[in-house]
Structures are given as structure tokens and as C-alpha cells.
Amino acid sequence: MVSTPPPVPETPANEQFHSDRHLPERIASLGGGHGLFQTLKAARRLGAEHISAIVTVADDGGSSGRLRKEFDMIPPGDLRMALVALSVSDSEEAKFWEQTLQHRFGGSGALAGHALGNLLITALKEILGQEQAALDAVTRLTGAQGRVLPVCTEPLDIQADVSGLDEDPRVMRSVRGQVAVASTPGQVRRVSVIPSNPQINPAALKAIADAELVTIGPGSWFSSVIPHLVLPEIVRAINECSGLRVLVLNLNGEPGETQGFSYERHIHVLAQHAPGLHVDVVICDSASVTSEAEREYLRKAARILQAEMVFADVREIDEAGRESSRHEEAKLADTLHEVYAKFLVNRAT
């Protein structure tokens, strides 16, 4: 069954941007998990007519891992999270679907731990014959504002070269699987995907080609962000895109993946995995890097990607005034709006 894009609901732009013409109508966001979730909510605030969530397909843990193994399918968990992000709003209907898709079964039986949204995607995949058709059906059902696109049409495995698992720190060992990579006590040095030449989702390539704004990250660097960028066709599509290309740096290092990484090292590691990748802007939280010397190091690192560094307040602050490890959707939307408006001005001159 051929999957067709769902109709885009007529949702007005966020009020603060409503009268501004300096807004992208087509946004493609690459990532997975909670990082992509926040980026998609920021994209929704910009009021884009077409939002494409391009999602990693390497999850092998929890509900997703069980369904992937049993039904030989793309893991649905990150896809479900993206659908929820695109359907979240203040309406009662949207809140109902968010709660429904995110509901997890308790107990100790066969359903324990499964998210209802994962089961819905799995059932629709069996009925309609392909994951993309299933995702588009859930989009129509929930009224989600955008389209969720698996980056590949087959599930991937992440394989990492890890040091620090032996007494000799020079010894490298291979670790396979997203959960294993994310939880390794060693230091991840390099990742690749299996199969090494997977079938890329043509809808994902088209979404990048058509986008006026492409975002990469934030998210788990080695298991959600970089797996997109070890795929040469994805890098080529990003490089050839005529829109603004933005890399959003993480706020903190992650245990098991990037613990102890500087922001500069995040950029260097990404550039090593995706040689030749070009982006226009790298966004870093301004309060996290206050030293001018460190900012200059970051500017030099960004030039490897032919990018400009932008320092902006993008961190979420909780109700108690404490710093969160998440990006704040409204702040990120403000920053994306500013860099996109500047991009349009520069392109016109």
C-alpha cells in the first residue's frame, strides 16, 4: 500500500510570530528521543506549514526492542515520541491523544512495559503493510501537525568502538546495540551502523531537500544524532539543501556516551563521523559557555563545519528556578526565528 502524506491541519503560528514573514514554512528536524521531542515542539511554535521529523531507527531496548525483534520492524518508540511532539497543544483533544499514545501498561504479563502508541504503530504496520503508512495513519488519527519519517526503511544496529573496558586504556572493544552503547562504562570513540549501506527513506531525503530550515540535534550524540550523519546520502542531502542548516548542541554530557565532553569536542566528534558535512549555524547555550576563550575555541571548531557559532539562552528552568538538562521550547523557537531571519537578510544582500 502506497503511503501518502497526511493533510496538514490549519494551525496558526504561535502568537508571537504570527505577523512575521521571516518564518520557514518547511522544517526538517533530525534526531531521536527527548532531544528531537523538544526541537519539534519549538518548530511547532514557529507555525511552519510542513514539519518533518526524521527519526533514527536503531533503538533496541524496552518496548521498542521487544516489538522490533518479534515483528521484524523498525523500532517504534522514537517515532511515537515524535508523533506526540507534533500533536501536543493546549486542546483537550491533543491532550487526550498525547496521554493515549504515551500510556504504558503495568502489571507483569505480556503487555507490561509496552507503550500503547508503540502497539498502535505495530498493528497499523501489519494492516497497511509498511511503517510509513502506519505513521501517516496515526498522524491523521491524532491531528498531528507534521509528518514522522524513519530515516531508513529497515532497522539499524549501532556498533561502537569503546576504550576503557580493559586495564590498558589503549585497547578498543566493539559494543553493539543502542542500549549497550548508551550504558557502556567505557568511552565511546567511534560509532557505525549495521548494515553499513541501508536503504534510506526517500521521503526523508525529499523532506531535507525541500526544507527551508533543517535542524540536527540535540539528543544522545552517539545513538540519536550521529547515526543520521554516518549515512552518506543524508549528509549529501543536507549539504545540497538551500535552506538554513542548524546544529543544536546538547546542554550536558551524557553518562555512557559523552560524559566529560566539552562542547568543542561534541563538534569535533560529529565532524569526524561526517567528513564534508556543512551546516550554517551551531547553537550553544550562552550561560553554559561564559569564557570568551572557550567561545573562541568553539568558533574555530564550528568553522570545520563552515558554520557560525550562536550563543543564546536556550536552557529550560524549572518552577523552582533550577537549571534543567532540557532545551526550553519557547527559547529555542526564539533563537531559531532569529537565526532564520538573519539568514534571509544575508541571502537577499
XYZ file of C-alpha atoms in Angstrom:
349
model
C 0.000 0.000 0.000
C 1.450 3.337 -1.042
C 1.726 5.854 1.787
C 0.622 9.396 1.067
C 1.374 12.422 3.232
C -1.460 13.256 5.606
C -3.269 16.560 5.235
C -1.678 19.347 7.232
C -4.052 20.832 9.802
C -4.602 24.555 9.591
C -2.867 25.586 12.800
C -1.931 29.261 13.133
C 1.597 30.243 14.047
C 2.434 30.910 17.653
C 1.042 34.330 18.517
C 4.428 35.985 18.992
C 5.432 35.063 15.424
C 2.010 35.396 13.795
C 2.657 38.580 11.786
C 6.301 37.858 10.983
C 7.144 36.839 7.430
C 10.647 35.766 8.420
C 9.480 32.262 9.185
C 10.282 28.948 7.492
C 7.275 27.162 6.021
C 9.080 23.825 5.721
C 11.193 22.441 8.575
C 13.046 19.120 8.684
C 14.342 18.040 12.098
C 16.773 15.127 12.502
C 17.251 13.256 15.761
C 15.527 10.949 18.182
C 14.181 10.647 21.698
C 13.699 13.578 24.067
C 16.063 15.916 22.182
C 14.021 15.674 18.993
C 10.839 15.982 21.084
C 11.882 19.464 22.290
C 13.039 20.572 18.833
C 9.736 19.564 17.261
C 7.789 21.492 19.870
C 9.968 24.531 19.078
C 9.303 24.033 15.361
C 5.572 23.981 16.036
C 5.856 27.342 17.793
C 7.243 28.802 14.555
C 3.972 27.899 12.830
C 5.584 26.036 9.934
C 3.106 24.562 7.456
C 5.182 21.428 6.940
C 7.267 19.860 9.727
C 9.136 16.626 9.009
C 10.574 14.651 11.912
C 13.370 12.459 10.543
C 13.904 9.828 13.191
C 16.674 7.381 13.984
C 15.726 3.674 13.814
C 18.344 1.968 15.969
C 16.560 1.594 19.315
C 16.786 -1.950 20.662
C 15.643 -1.568 24.258
C 12.390 -1.727 26.195
C 9.073 -1.894 24.370
C 10.657 -0.846 21.059
C 13.284 -3.560 21.237
C 10.735 -6.251 22.008
C 8.456 -5.240 19.120
C 11.402 -4.831 16.750
C 12.568 -8.365 17.465
C 9.157 -10.037 17.474
C 7.732 -8.343 14.375
C 10.970 -7.669 12.433
C 10.108 -3.986 12.144
C 11.541 -0.525 12.641
C 11.540 0.222 16.392
C 8.512 2.438 17.062
C 9.461 4.244 20.295
C 11.264 7.313 18.910
C 8.676 7.508 16.128
C 5.906 7.573 18.755
C 7.698 10.331 20.681
C 7.905 12.441 17.511
C 4.188 11.908 16.826
C 3.381 13.064 20.352
C 5.566 16.175 19.967
C 3.722 17.077 16.766
C 0.316 16.622 18.363
C 0.928 18.400 21.683
C -1.194 21.522 22.201
C -3.495 23.018 24.801
C -6.640 21.496 23.280
C -8.388 18.704 25.151
C -8.278 16.503 22.039
C -4.500 16.855 21.726
C -4.007 16.161 25.440
C -6.138 13.037 25.087
C -4.025 11.685 22.233
C -0.778 12.554 23.996
C -1.907 10.608 27.059
C -3.169 7.733 24.901
C -0.011 7.322 22.817
C 2.251 7.612 25.870
C 0.236 5.238 28.089
C 2.304 2.291 29.328
C 0.783 -0.946 30.521
C 1.623 -2.069 34.026
C 1.430 -5.493 35.550
C 3.699 -8.446 34.875
C 2.132 -10.000 31.784
C 2.983 -9.865 28.101
C 1.850 -6.239 27.757
C 3.836 -4.950 30.742
C 6.063 -2.029 29.777
C 4.624 -1.574 26.300
C 3.528 1.916 25.264
C 0.096 1.933 23.648
C 1.402 4.130 20.820
C 4.054 1.517 20.011
C 1.365 -1.174 19.776
C -0.832 1.038 17.613
C 2.008 1.677 15.145
C 2.803 -2.053 15.095
C -0.821 -3.030 14.444
C -1.242 -0.469 11.657
C 2.014 -1.601 10.072
C 0.624 -5.140 9.877
C -2.699 -3.879 8.481
C -1.280 -1.381 5.964
C 1.899 -3.228 5.041
C 4.574 -0.625 5.826
C 5.737 1.549 8.706
C 5.385 4.842 6.812
C 1.736 4.137 6.023
C 1.173 3.280 9.691
C 2.778 6.530 10.879
C 0.763 8.601 8.414
C -2.415 6.894 9.633
C -1.605 7.804 13.258
C -0.891 11.362 12.119
C -4.349 11.625 10.589
C -5.956 9.993 13.622
C -4.345 12.361 16.138
C -4.300 15.520 14.012
C -0.543 15.818 14.463
C 0.971 18.878 12.773
C 3.626 17.380 10.546
C 4.939 14.065 9.297
C 7.158 11.489 11.018
C 9.705 9.861 8.705
C 12.025 6.981 9.680
C 15.472 7.831 8.317
C 15.747 4.292 6.888
C 13.218 1.746 5.744
C 14.917 -1.005 7.774
C 16.035 -1.170 11.420
C 19.670 -0.343 12.159
C 22.130 -1.548 14.773
C 24.682 0.822 16.265
C 28.192 -0.551 16.701
C 30.720 1.372 18.775
C 34.455 1.183 19.355
C 34.887 1.641 23.106
C 38.006 2.172 25.209
C 38.370 1.861 28.961
C 36.833 -1.593 29.303
C 40.271 -3.145 29.946
C 43.147 -2.241 32.212
C 45.022 -0.985 29.172
C 43.131 2.159 28.013
C 44.538 1.697 24.503
C 42.555 -1.494 23.966
C 39.410 -0.960 21.910
C 36.427 -3.248 22.194
C 33.346 -3.435 19.991
C 29.929 -2.854 21.579
C 26.763 -3.441 19.577
C 23.263 -2.094 20.157
C 21.886 1.290 21.175
C 21.246 0.290 24.784
C 24.728 -1.201 25.115
C 26.338 1.898 23.616
C 24.325 4.278 25.800
C 25.120 2.362 29.002
C 28.728 1.307 28.457
C 31.083 2.211 31.324
C 33.828 2.799 28.765
C 34.487 5.764 26.484
C 32.825 5.637 23.070
C 35.349 6.583 20.397
C 33.523 5.914 17.166
C 30.184 4.540 16.006
C 28.937 2.977 12.789
C 25.664 1.392 11.715
C 24.800 -2.110 10.571
C 24.019 -2.637 7.754
C 26.609 -0.169 6.523
C 24.648 0.720 3.388
C 20.976 0.725 4.442
C 18.029 1.760 2.308
C 17.364 5.433 3.036
C 13.742 6.534 3.232
C 13.205 8.589 0.031
C 10.604 10.707 1.839
C 13.298 11.743 4.340
C 15.644 12.808 1.550
C 12.872 14.834 -0.097
C 11.947 16.496 3.184
C 15.550 17.658 3.660
C 15.820 18.830 0.051
C 12.612 20.870 0.325
C 13.260 22.299 3.796
C 13.790 25.988 4.412
C 15.181 25.111 7.847
C 16.991 21.884 8.768
C 17.782 21.156 12.420
C 20.206 18.499 13.683
C 20.098 17.594 17.381
C 20.064 17.920 20.279
C 19.962 14.362 21.552
C 22.124 11.418 22.527
C 25.162 12.238 20.419
C 26.324 8.733 19.535
C 22.962 6.954 19.442
C 20.461 9.558 18.170
C 22.335 12.314 16.306
C 25.436 10.835 14.683
C 23.655 7.702 13.293
C 21.936 10.015 10.782
C 25.252 11.530 9.762
C 27.168 8.311 9.065
C 24.727 7.832 6.170
C 26.344 9.499 3.113
C 23.001 10.121 1.365
C 21.729 12.075 4.373
C 24.905 14.177 4.555
C 24.680 14.829 0.817
C 21.049 15.919 1.134
C 21.918 18.304 3.983
C 24.837 19.780 2.047
C 22.734 20.316 -1.068
C 19.772 21.812 0.801
C 19.286 25.517 0.014
C 17.671 26.248 3.391
C 19.301 27.178 6.683
C 21.070 24.242 8.345
C 21.327 24.407 12.139
C 23.143 22.137 14.596
C 21.852 22.379 18.184
C 24.439 21.328 20.768
C 23.493 19.360 23.872
C 23.395 21.122 27.208
C 25.341 18.449 29.093
C 27.440 15.380 28.503
C 25.617 12.060 28.902
C 26.808 9.158 31.069
C 27.908 6.258 28.893
C 28.196 8.402 25.750
C 29.657 11.872 26.176
C 30.349 12.233 29.897
C 33.126 14.810 30.309
C 32.910 16.029 26.708
C 33.430 19.734 26.153
C 31.104 21.493 23.710
C 34.059 21.782 21.362
C 34.582 18.023 21.476
C 30.937 17.442 20.577
C 31.552 19.339 17.330
C 34.852 17.596 16.587
C 33.370 14.121 17.133
C 30.437 14.895 14.857
C 32.751 16.275 12.144
C 34.934 13.150 12.346
C 31.922 10.922 11.746
C 30.527 13.065 8.926
C 33.508 14.396 6.960
C 32.403 17.039 4.496
C 29.217 17.925 6.375
C 28.347 21.615 6.068
C 25.966 23.495 8.330
C 25.351 27.222 8.641
C 24.795 27.763 12.356
C 25.738 25.953 15.569
C 23.619 26.914 18.599
C 25.073 26.666 22.100
C 23.502 27.708 25.393
C 25.048 31.051 26.347
C 25.018 30.501 30.112
C 26.920 27.233 29.701
C 29.898 28.890 27.998
C 30.768 32.235 29.546
C 34.528 32.293 28.965
C 35.480 34.244 25.835
C 38.465 31.944 25.348
C 36.221 28.874 25.330
C 33.804 30.627 22.976
C 36.653 31.304 20.576
C 37.611 27.619 20.632
C 34.014 26.808 19.766
C 34.004 29.292 16.888
C 37.116 27.615 15.471
C 35.528 24.180 15.828
C 32.342 25.378 14.103
C 34.393 26.542 11.129
C 35.213 22.873 10.442
C 31.523 22.607 9.502
C 31.690 26.018 7.752
C 29.307 27.276 10.437
C 28.827 30.363 12.572
C 28.505 29.960 16.352
C 25.445 31.444 18.014
C 25.288 31.678 21.809
C 21.750 32.027 23.160
C 19.723 31.307 26.285
C 18.019 28.013 25.407
C 18.056 26.066 28.686
C 14.836 25.221 30.491
C 14.487 26.485 34.063
C 12.065 24.553 36.264
C 9.455 26.045 38.581
C 11.924 26.008 41.484
C 14.418 28.052 39.445
C 16.775 25.134 38.864
C 18.548 24.500 35.581
C 17.135 21.615 33.576
C 19.066 19.341 31.221
C 16.463 20.050 28.510
C 16.130 22.826 25.952
C 13.187 25.150 26.560
C 10.932 25.021 23.513
C 9.972 28.731 23.544
C 13.590 29.868 23.947
C 14.757 27.524 21.199
C 11.948 28.751 18.936
C 13.032 32.364 19.565
C 16.629 31.518 18.660
C 15.682 29.593 15.520
C 13.491 32.518 14.472
C 16.359 34.987 14.943
C 18.940 32.964 13.029
C 16.465 32.257 10.226
C 15.546 35.950 9.870
C 19.261 36.795 9.679
C 19.748 34.049 7.080
C 17.032 35.565 4.885
C 18.563 39.041 5.159
C 22.023 37.749 4.264
C 20.664 35.791 1.321
C 18.884 38.878 -0.011
C 22.012 41.047 0.076
